[in-house]
Amino acid sequence: MKAMPAQAMHKEILFTGFGGQGIVLAGMIVGRAASLGDHRESTLTQSYGPEARGGACSAQVIIADRPIHYPYVRRPDILVCLSQGGYEKYIPMLKDDGLLLLDQDLVRPHGERHGETLAIPATRFAEELGRRMMANIVMVGFFTAVSQAVSVQAARDTVQALVPKGTEKMNLAAFDKGYEYGLAVLKGRRKKEAGEKDVA
């Protein structure tokens, strides 16, 4: 019997928040990790609201195993929200079975979804590590663990390459914090699923 070919990857990812949170940098890290680290195709487009700092902004990343002919995200597979305004604006675009990642202290989701929602206190973790501005890097670590869209090695290497010189150690600690939290969330989910199967 002939083995079925593995399905080619094509993921549309949208990071959103407000200006000053490092949303574009988060998208840049993921896109570059995919292309330079994991040797996949990737594109990055970004948009700002009327104000750069404080206004809504987004970074759209597409990762694929084949050439990408259209660089804009139309129906994200993964939506990453670091602000309520970004959530309100982009949640209607998320695929019905898509993955929603959010900062649990900044975003209050509403309505029922058929896809999965996973939350992390990214800003709180960043504050505990000494710099609130690293919430985006905490979220990139969380994203890396739960989405498996990029490899952890590629993501860590890209964080180190793109963050401001002199902050590499702090930012890698922020990435690791998010990544480890993501692994713990996945482990808890697997235990819950196993428990539900046992009950059934």
Coordinates of N, CA and C in Angstrom, one line a residue:
M1 N 0.8 -1.2 0.0 CA 0.0 0.0 0.0 C 0.9 1.3 0.0
K2 N 0.5 2.2 -0.9 CA 1.4 3.4 -1.0 C 1.1 4.4 0.1
A3 N 2.2 4.9 0.7 CA 2.0 5.9 1.8 C 1.5 7.2 1.3
M4 N 0.6 7.8 2.0 CA 0.0 9.1 1.6 C 1.1 10.2 1.8
P5 N 1.2 11.1 0.9 CA 2.2 12.2 1.1 C 1.8 13.1 2.2
A6 N 2.8 13.6 2.9 CA 2.4 14.5 4.0 C 1.8 15.8 3.4
Q7 N 0.8 16.3 4.1 CA 0.2 17.5 3.6 C 1.1 18.7 3.7
A8 N 1.2 19.5 2.6 CA 2.1 20.6 2.6 C 1.6 21.7 3.6
M9 N 2.5 22.3 4.3 CA 2.1 23.3 5.3 C 1.7 24.6 4.6
H10 N 0.6 25.2 5.0 CA 0.3 26.6 4.6 C -0.5 27.2 5.8
K11 N 0.2 28.0 6.5 CA -0.4 28.6 7.7 C -0.5 30.1 7.6
E12 N -1.7 30.7 7.8 CA -1.9 32.1 7.8 C -2.0 32.6 9.3
I13 N -1.1 33.5 9.7 CA -1.0 33.9 11.1 C -1.1 35.4 11.2
L14 N -1.9 35.9 12.1 CA -2.1 37.3 12.3 C -1.8 37.7 13.8
F15 N -0.8 38.5 14.0 CA -0.5 39.1 15.3 C -1.1 40.5 15.4
T16 N -1.8 40.7 16.5 CA -2.4 42.1 16.6 C -2.3 42.6 18.0
G17 N -2.3 43.9 18.1 CA -2.2 44.6 19.4 C -2.2 46.1 19.2
F18 N -1.6 46.9 20.0 CA -1.5 48.3 19.8 C 0.0 48.7 19.6
G19 N 0.2 49.8 18.9 CA 1.5 50.3 18.6 C 2.3 50.4 19.9
G20 N 3.5 50.0 19.9 CA 4.4 50.1 21.1 C 4.5 48.7 21.8
Q21 N 3.7 47.7 21.4 CA 3.8 46.4 22.0 C 4.8 45.5 21.2
G22 N 5.4 45.9 20.1 CA 6.3 45.1 19.4 C 5.6 44.0 18.6
I23 N 4.5 44.3 18.1 CA 3.7 43.4 17.3 C 4.4 43.0 16.0
V24 N 4.9 44.1 15.3 CA 5.6 43.8 14.0 C 6.9 43.0 14.3
L25 N 7.6 43.3 15.3 CA 8.8 42.5 15.7 C 8.4 41.0 15.9
A26 N 7.3 40.8 16.6 CA 6.9 39.4 16.8 C 6.6 38.7 15.5
G27 N 5.9 39.4 14.6 CA 5.7 38.8 13.2 C 7.0 38.6 12.5
M28 N 7.9 39.5 12.6 CA 9.2 39.4 11.9 C 10.0 38.2 12.4
I29 N 10.0 38.0 13.7 CA 10.7 36.8 14.3 C 10.1 35.5 13.8
V30 N 8.8 35.4 13.8 CA 8.2 34.2 13.3 C 8.4 33.9 11.8
G31 N 8.3 35.0 11.0 CA 8.5 34.9 9.6 C 9.9 34.5 9.2
R32 N 10.9 35.2 9.9 CA 12.3 34.9 9.6 C 12.7 33.6 10.1
A33 N 12.2 33.2 11.3 CA 12.5 31.8 11.8 C 12.1 30.8 10.8
A34 N 10.9 31.0 10.2 CA 10.4 30.0 9.3 C 11.2 29.9 8.0
S35 N 11.7 31.1 7.5 CA 12.4 31.1 6.3 C 13.9 30.8 6.4
L36 N 14.6 31.5 7.3 CA 16.0 31.3 7.5 C 16.3 30.0 8.3
G37 N 15.5 29.8 9.4 CA 15.8 28.7 10.3 C 15.2 27.4 9.8
D38 N 14.0 27.4 9.4 CA 13.3 26.1 9.0 C 13.2 25.9 7.5
H39 N 13.8 26.9 6.7 CA 13.9 26.8 5.3 C 12.5 26.6 4.6
R40 N 11.6 27.3 5.1 CA 10.2 27.3 4.4 C 10.1 28.7 3.7
E41 N 9.0 28.8 3.0 CA 8.6 30.1 2.4 C 7.9 30.9 3.5
S42 N 8.1 32.2 3.5 CA 7.3 33.0 4.4 C 7.2 34.4 3.9
T43 N 6.1 35.1 4.3 CA 5.9 36.5 3.9 C 5.5 37.2 5.2
L44 N 5.8 38.5 5.2 CA 5.3 39.4 6.3 C 4.8 40.7 5.8
T45 N 3.6 41.0 6.2 CA 3.0 42.4 5.8 C 2.5 43.0 7.2
Q46 N 2.6 44.3 7.2 CA 2.2 44.9 8.5 C 1.3 46.1 8.2
S47 N 0.5 46.5 9.2 CA -0.4 47.6 9.1 C -0.5 48.3 10.4
Y48 N -0.6 49.6 10.4 CA -0.8 50.5 11.6 C -2.1 51.2 11.5
G49 N -2.7 51.5 12.7 CA -3.8 52.4 12.7 C -3.4 53.8 12.5
P50 N -4.3 54.8 12.9 CA -3.9 56.2 12.7 C -2.7 56.7 13.5
E51 N -2.5 56.0 14.6 CA -1.3 56.4 15.4 C -0.4 55.2 15.5
A52 N 0.9 55.5 15.4 CA 1.9 54.4 15.5 C 1.9 53.8 16.9
R53 N 1.9 54.7 17.9 CA 2.0 54.2 19.3 C 0.6 54.4 19.9
G54 N 0.0 53.3 20.3 CA -1.3 53.3 20.9 C -2.4 53.0 19.9
G55 N -2.2 53.2 18.6 CA -3.2 52.8 17.6 C -3.1 51.3 17.4
A56 N -4.1 50.7 16.7 CA -4.2 49.3 16.4 C -3.1 49.0 15.4
C57 N -2.4 47.9 15.5 CA -1.5 47.5 14.5 C -1.5 45.9 14.4
S58 N -1.1 45.5 13.2 CA -1.1 44.0 13.0 C 0.1 43.6 12.2
A59 N 0.5 42.4 12.3 CA 1.6 41.8 11.5 C 1.0 40.5 10.9
Q60 N 1.0 40.4 9.6 CA 0.5 39.2 9.0 C 1.6 38.3 8.4
V61 N 1.6 37.1 8.8 CA 2.7 36.2 8.4 C 2.0 35.0 7.7
I62 N 2.6 34.6 6.6 CA 2.2 33.3 6.0 C 3.4 32.4 5.9
I63 N 3.3 31.2 6.3 CA 4.3 30.2 6.3 C 3.9 29.0 5.4
A64 N 4.7 28.6 4.5 CA 4.3 27.5 3.6 C 5.5 26.7 3.1
D65 N 5.2 25.5 2.6 CA 6.2 24.7 2.0 C 6.4 25.0 0.5
R66 N 5.4 25.7 0.0 CA 5.5 26.0 -1.5 C 5.5 27.6 -1.7
P67 N 5.8 28.0 -2.8 CA 5.8 29.5 -3.1 C 4.4 30.1 -2.7
I68 N 4.5 31.3 -2.1 CA 3.3 32.0 -1.6 C 3.0 33.1 -2.7
H69 N 1.8 33.0 -3.3 CA 1.5 33.9 -4.4 C 0.7 35.1 -3.9
Y70 N 0.1 35.1 -2.8 CA -0.6 36.2 -2.3 C -0.2 36.4 -0.8
P71 N 0.4 37.6 -0.5 CA 1.1 37.8 0.8 C 0.2 38.2 2.0
Y72 N -1.1 38.5 1.6 CA -2.0 39.0 2.7 C -2.8 37.9 3.3
V73 N -3.0 38.0 4.6 CA -3.8 37.0 5.4 C -5.3 37.4 5.2
R74 N -6.0 36.4 4.7 CA -7.5 36.6 4.5 C -8.3 35.9 5.6
R75 N -7.9 34.7 5.9 CA -8.6 33.9 6.9 C -7.6 33.2 7.8
P76 N -7.1 33.9 8.9 CA -6.0 33.3 9.7 C -6.3 32.0 10.3
D77 N -5.3 31.1 10.2 CA -5.4 29.8 10.9 C -5.1 30.1 12.4
I78 N -4.3 31.1 12.7 CA -3.9 31.4 14.1 C -4.0 32.9 14.2
L79 N -4.7 33.4 15.3 CA -4.8 34.8 15.6 C -4.2 35.0 17.0
V80 N -3.3 35.9 17.0 CA -2.6 36.2 18.3 C -2.9 37.6 18.7
C81 N -3.6 37.8 19.9 CA -4.1 39.1 20.3 C -3.5 39.5 21.6
L82 N -2.9 40.8 21.5 CA -2.4 41.4 22.7 C -3.1 42.7 23.1
S83 N -4.3 42.9 22.5 CA -5.1 44.0 22.9 C -6.6 43.7 22.6
Q84 N -7.5 44.3 23.4 CA -8.9 44.1 23.2 C -9.3 44.6 21.8
G85 N -8.8 45.8 21.4 CA -9.2 46.4 20.2 C -8.8 45.5 19.0
G86 N -7.6 44.9 19.1 CA -7.1 44.0 18.0 C -8.0 42.8 17.9
Y87 N -8.4 42.3 19.1 CA -9.3 41.1 19.1 C -10.6 41.4 18.5
E88 N -11.2 42.6 18.8 CA -12.5 42.9 18.3 C -12.4 43.1 16.8
K89 N -11.3 43.7 16.3 CA -11.2 44.0 14.9 C -11.0 42.7 14.0
Y90 N -10.2 41.8 14.5 CA -9.8 40.6 13.7 C -10.5 39.3 14.0
I91 N -11.2 39.2 15.1 CA -11.8 37.9 15.5 C -12.7 37.4 14.4
P92 N -13.5 38.3 13.7 CA -14.4 37.8 12.7 C -13.7 37.1 11.5
M93 N -12.4 37.4 11.3 CA -11.6 36.8 10.2 C -11.1 35.4 10.5
L94 N -11.0 35.0 11.8 CA -10.4 33.8 12.2 C -11.2 32.6 11.7
K95 N -10.5 31.6 11.1 CA -11.2 30.4 10.7 C -12.0 29.8 11.8
D96 N -13.2 29.1 11.5 CA -14.0 28.5 12.5 C -13.3 27.6 13.4
D97 N -12.3 26.8 12.8 CA -11.5 25.8 13.6 C -10.1 26.4 13.9
G98 N -10.0 27.7 13.8 CA -8.7 28.3 14.0 C -8.3 28.4 15.5
L99 N -7.0 28.7 15.7 CA -6.4 28.8 17.0 C -6.3 30.2 17.4
L100 N -6.9 30.6 18.6 CA -6.8 31.9 19.1 C -5.9 31.9 20.3
L101 N -4.9 32.8 20.3 CA -3.9 32.9 21.4 C -4.1 34.3 21.9
L102 N -4.2 34.5 23.2 CA -4.4 35.8 23.7 C -3.7 36.1 25.1
D103 N -3.4 37.3 25.3 CA -2.9 37.8 26.6 C -4.1 37.8 27.6
Q104 N -4.1 36.9 28.5 CA -5.4 36.8 29.3 C -5.7 38.0 30.2
D105 N -4.7 38.8 30.5 CA -5.0 40.0 31.3 C -5.4 41.2 30.5
L106 N -5.2 41.2 29.1 CA -5.5 42.3 28.3 C -6.7 42.0 27.4
V107 N -7.1 40.8 27.2 CA -8.1 40.5 26.2 C -9.2 39.6 26.8
R108 N -10.5 40.1 26.7 CA -11.6 39.3 27.2 C -12.4 38.8 26.0
P109 N -12.2 37.5 25.6 CA -13.0 37.0 24.5 C -14.5 36.9 24.8
H110 N -15.3 36.9 23.7 CA -16.7 36.8 24.0 C -17.3 35.9 22.9
G111 N -18.4 35.3 23.1 CA -19.1 34.4 22.1 C -18.4 33.0 22.1
E112 N -19.1 32.1 21.6 CA -18.6 30.7 21.6 C -17.8 30.5 20.3
R113 N -16.7 29.8 20.4 CA -15.9 29.4 19.2 C -15.8 27.9 19.0
H114 N -15.7 27.5 17.8 CA -15.5 26.0 17.6 C -14.1 25.6 17.6
G115 N -13.2 26.6 17.3 CA -11.8 26.3 17.4 C -11.3 26.3 18.8
E116 N -10.0 26.5 18.9 CA -9.3 26.4 20.3 C -8.9 27.8 20.7
T117 N -9.0 28.1 22.0 CA -8.5 29.3 22.6 C -7.5 29.0 23.7
L118 N -6.3 29.5 23.6 CA -5.3 29.3 24.6 C -4.8 30.7 25.1
A119 N -4.7 30.8 26.4 CA -4.3 32.1 27.0 C -3.1 32.0 27.8
I120 N -2.3 33.2 27.9 CA -1.1 33.3 28.7 C -1.1 34.7 29.3
P121 N -0.6 34.9 30.5 CA -0.5 36.2 31.1 C 0.9 36.8 30.6
A122 N 1.0 37.1 29.3 CA 2.3 37.5 28.7 C 2.8 38.7 29.3
T123 N 2.0 39.8 29.4 CA 2.4 41.0 30.0 C 2.9 40.9 31.4
R124 N 2.1 40.1 32.2 CA 2.5 39.9 33.6 C 3.8 39.2 33.7
F125 N 4.0 38.2 32.9 CA 5.3 37.5 32.9 C 6.4 38.4 32.5
A126 N 6.2 39.3 31.5 CA 7.3 40.2 31.1 C 7.6 41.2 32.3
E127 N 6.6 41.7 33.0 CA 6.8 42.6 34.1 C 7.6 41.9 35.2
E128 N 7.3 40.6 35.4 CA 8.0 39.8 36.4 C 9.5 39.7 36.1
L129 N 9.7 39.6 34.8 CA 11.1 39.5 34.3 C 11.8 40.8 34.2
G130 N 11.1 41.9 34.5 CA 11.8 43.2 34.6 C 11.5 44.1 33.5
R131 N 10.8 43.7 32.4 CA 10.5 44.6 31.3 C 9.2 44.3 30.6
R132 N 8.2 45.2 30.9 CA 6.9 45.0 30.3 C 6.9 44.8 28.8
M133 N 7.9 45.5 28.1 CA 8.0 45.6 26.7 C 8.3 44.2 26.1
M134 N 8.7 43.2 26.9 CA 9.0 41.9 26.4 C 7.8 41.0 26.3
A135 N 6.6 41.5 26.5 CA 5.4 40.7 26.4 C 5.3 40.0 25.0
N136 N 5.7 40.7 24.0 CA 5.7 40.2 22.6 C 6.6 39.0 22.5
I137 N 7.7 39.0 23.2 CA 8.7 37.9 23.1 C 8.1 36.7 23.9
V138 N 7.5 37.0 25.1 CA 6.9 35.9 25.8 C 5.8 35.2 24.9
M139 N 5.0 36.1 24.2 CA 4.0 35.5 23.4 C 4.6 34.7 22.2
V140 N 5.7 35.1 21.7 CA 6.3 34.4 20.6 C 6.8 33.0 21.1
G141 N 7.3 32.9 22.3 CA 7.6 31.6 22.9 C 6.4 30.7 23.1
F142 N 5.3 31.3 23.6 CA 4.1 30.6 23.8 C 3.6 30.1 22.4
F143 N 3.6 31.0 21.4 CA 3.1 30.6 20.1 C 4.0 29.5 19.5
T144 N 5.3 29.5 19.7 CA 6.2 28.5 19.2 C 5.8 27.1 19.8
A145 N 5.5 27.1 21.1 CA 5.2 25.8 21.8 C 3.9 25.3 21.3
V146 N 2.8 26.1 21.2 CA 1.5 25.5 21.0 C 1.1 25.4 19.5
S147 N 1.7 26.2 18.7 CA 1.3 26.2 17.3 C 2.2 25.2 16.4
Q148 N 3.4 25.0 16.8 CA 4.4 24.2 16.1 C 4.5 24.7 14.6
A149 N 4.3 26.0 14.4 CA 4.5 26.6 13.1 C 5.9 26.8 12.7
V150 N 6.8 27.0 13.8 CA 8.2 27.1 13.6 C 8.9 26.3 14.7
S151 N 10.1 25.9 14.4 CA 10.9 25.1 15.4 C 11.4 26.0 16.5
V152 N 11.6 25.4 17.7 CA 12.0 26.2 18.8 C 13.5 26.8 18.6
Q153 N 14.3 26.0 17.9 CA 15.7 26.4 17.7 C 15.7 27.6 16.8
A154 N 14.9 27.5 15.7 CA 14.9 28.7 14.7 C 14.3 29.9 15.4
A155 N 13.3 29.7 16.2 CA 12.7 30.9 16.9 C 13.7 31.5 17.9
R156 N 14.4 30.7 18.7 CA 15.3 31.3 19.7 C 16.5 32.0 18.9
D157 N 17.0 31.4 17.9 CA 18.1 32.0 17.1 C 17.6 33.3 16.6
T158 N 16.4 33.4 16.1 CA 15.9 34.7 15.5 C 15.6 35.7 16.5
V159 N 15.1 35.3 17.7 CA 15.0 36.3 18.8 C 16.3 36.9 19.1
Q160 N 17.3 36.1 19.2 CA 18.7 36.6 19.6 C 19.2 37.5 18.5
A161 N 18.9 37.2 17.2 CA 19.4 38.1 16.1 C 18.7 39.4 16.0
L162 N 17.4 39.4 16.3 CA 16.6 40.6 16.0 C 16.3 41.6 17.2
V163 N 16.5 41.1 18.4 CA 16.2 42.1 19.6 C 17.4 43.0 19.7
P164 N 17.2 44.2 20.3 CA 18.3 45.2 20.5 C 19.5 44.6 21.1
K165 N 20.7 45.0 20.7 CA 21.9 44.5 21.2 C 22.0 44.8 22.7
G166 N 22.4 43.8 23.5 CA 22.5 44.0 24.9 C 21.3 43.5 25.7
T167 N 20.2 43.2 25.0 CA 19.0 42.7 25.6 C 18.8 41.2 25.3
E168 N 19.7 40.6 24.6 CA 19.5 39.2 24.1 C 19.2 38.3 25.3
K169 N 19.9 38.4 26.4 CA 19.7 37.4 27.5 C 18.4 37.6 28.1
M170 N 17.9 38.8 28.3 CA 16.6 39.1 28.9 C 15.5 38.5 27.9
N171 N 15.7 38.8 26.7 CA 14.6 38.4 25.7 C 14.6 36.9 25.5
L172 N 15.7 36.2 25.6 CA 15.7 34.8 25.5 C 15.0 34.2 26.8
A173 N 15.2 34.8 27.9 CA 14.5 34.4 29.1 C 13.0 34.6 29.0
A174 N 12.6 35.7 28.3 CA 11.2 35.9 28.1 C 10.6 34.9 27.1
F175 N 11.4 34.6 26.1 CA 10.9 33.5 25.1 C 10.8 32.2 25.8
D176 N 11.8 31.8 26.6 CA 11.7 30.5 27.3 C 10.6 30.4 28.3
K177 N 10.3 31.6 28.9 CA 9.1 31.6 29.9 C 7.8 31.3 29.1
G178 N 7.6 31.9 28.0 CA 6.4 31.7 27.2 C 6.4 30.3 26.6
Y179 N 7.5 29.8 26.2 CA 7.6 28.5 25.6 C 7.3 27.4 26.6
E180 N 7.9 27.5 27.8 CA 7.6 26.5 28.9 C 6.2 26.6 29.3
Y181 N 5.6 27.8 29.4 CA 4.2 27.9 29.8 C 3.3 27.2 28.7
G182 N 3.7 27.4 27.5 CA 3.0 26.7 26.4 C 3.0 25.2 26.5
L183 N 4.2 24.7 26.7 CA 4.3 23.2 26.9 C 3.5 22.7 28.1
A184 N 3.4 23.5 29.2 CA 2.6 23.1 30.3 C 1.1 23.1 30.0
V185 N 0.7 24.1 29.2 CA -0.7 24.2 28.7 C -1.0 23.0 27.9
L186 N -0.1 22.6 26.9 CA -0.4 21.4 26.1 C -0.4 20.1 26.9
K187 N 0.4 20.0 27.9 CA 0.4 18.9 28.8 C -0.9 18.7 29.6
G188 N -1.3 19.9 30.1 CA -2.6 19.9 30.8 C -3.8 19.5 29.9
R189 N -3.7 20.0 28.7 CA -4.8 19.7 27.7 C -4.8 18.2 27.4
R190 N -3.6 17.6 27.2 CA -3.6 16.1 26.9 C -4.1 15.3 28.1
K191 N -3.8 15.8 29.3 CA -4.3 15.0 30.5 C -5.8 15.1 30.6
K192 N -6.3 16.3 30.3 CA -7.8 16.5 30.3 C -8.5 15.6 29.3
E193 N -7.9 15.6 28.1 CA -8.4 14.8 27.0 C -8.4 13.3 27.4
A194 N -7.3 12.9 28.0 CA -7.2 11.5 28.4 C -8.2 11.1 29.5
G195 N -8.5 12.1 30.4 CA -9.4 11.9 31.4 C -10.8 11.8 30.9
E196 N -11.1 12.6 29.9 CA -12.5 12.6 29.2 C -12.7 11.3 28.5
K197 N -11.6 10.7 27.9 CA -11.7 9.4 27.2 C -12.0 8.3 28.2
D198 N -11.3 8.4 29.3 CA -11.5 7.4 30.4 C -12.9 7.4 30.9
V199 N -13.5 8.6 31.1 CA -14.9 8.7 31.6 C -15.8 8.2 30.5
A200 N -15.6 8.5 29.2 CA -16.4 8.0 28.2 C -16.3 6.5 28.0

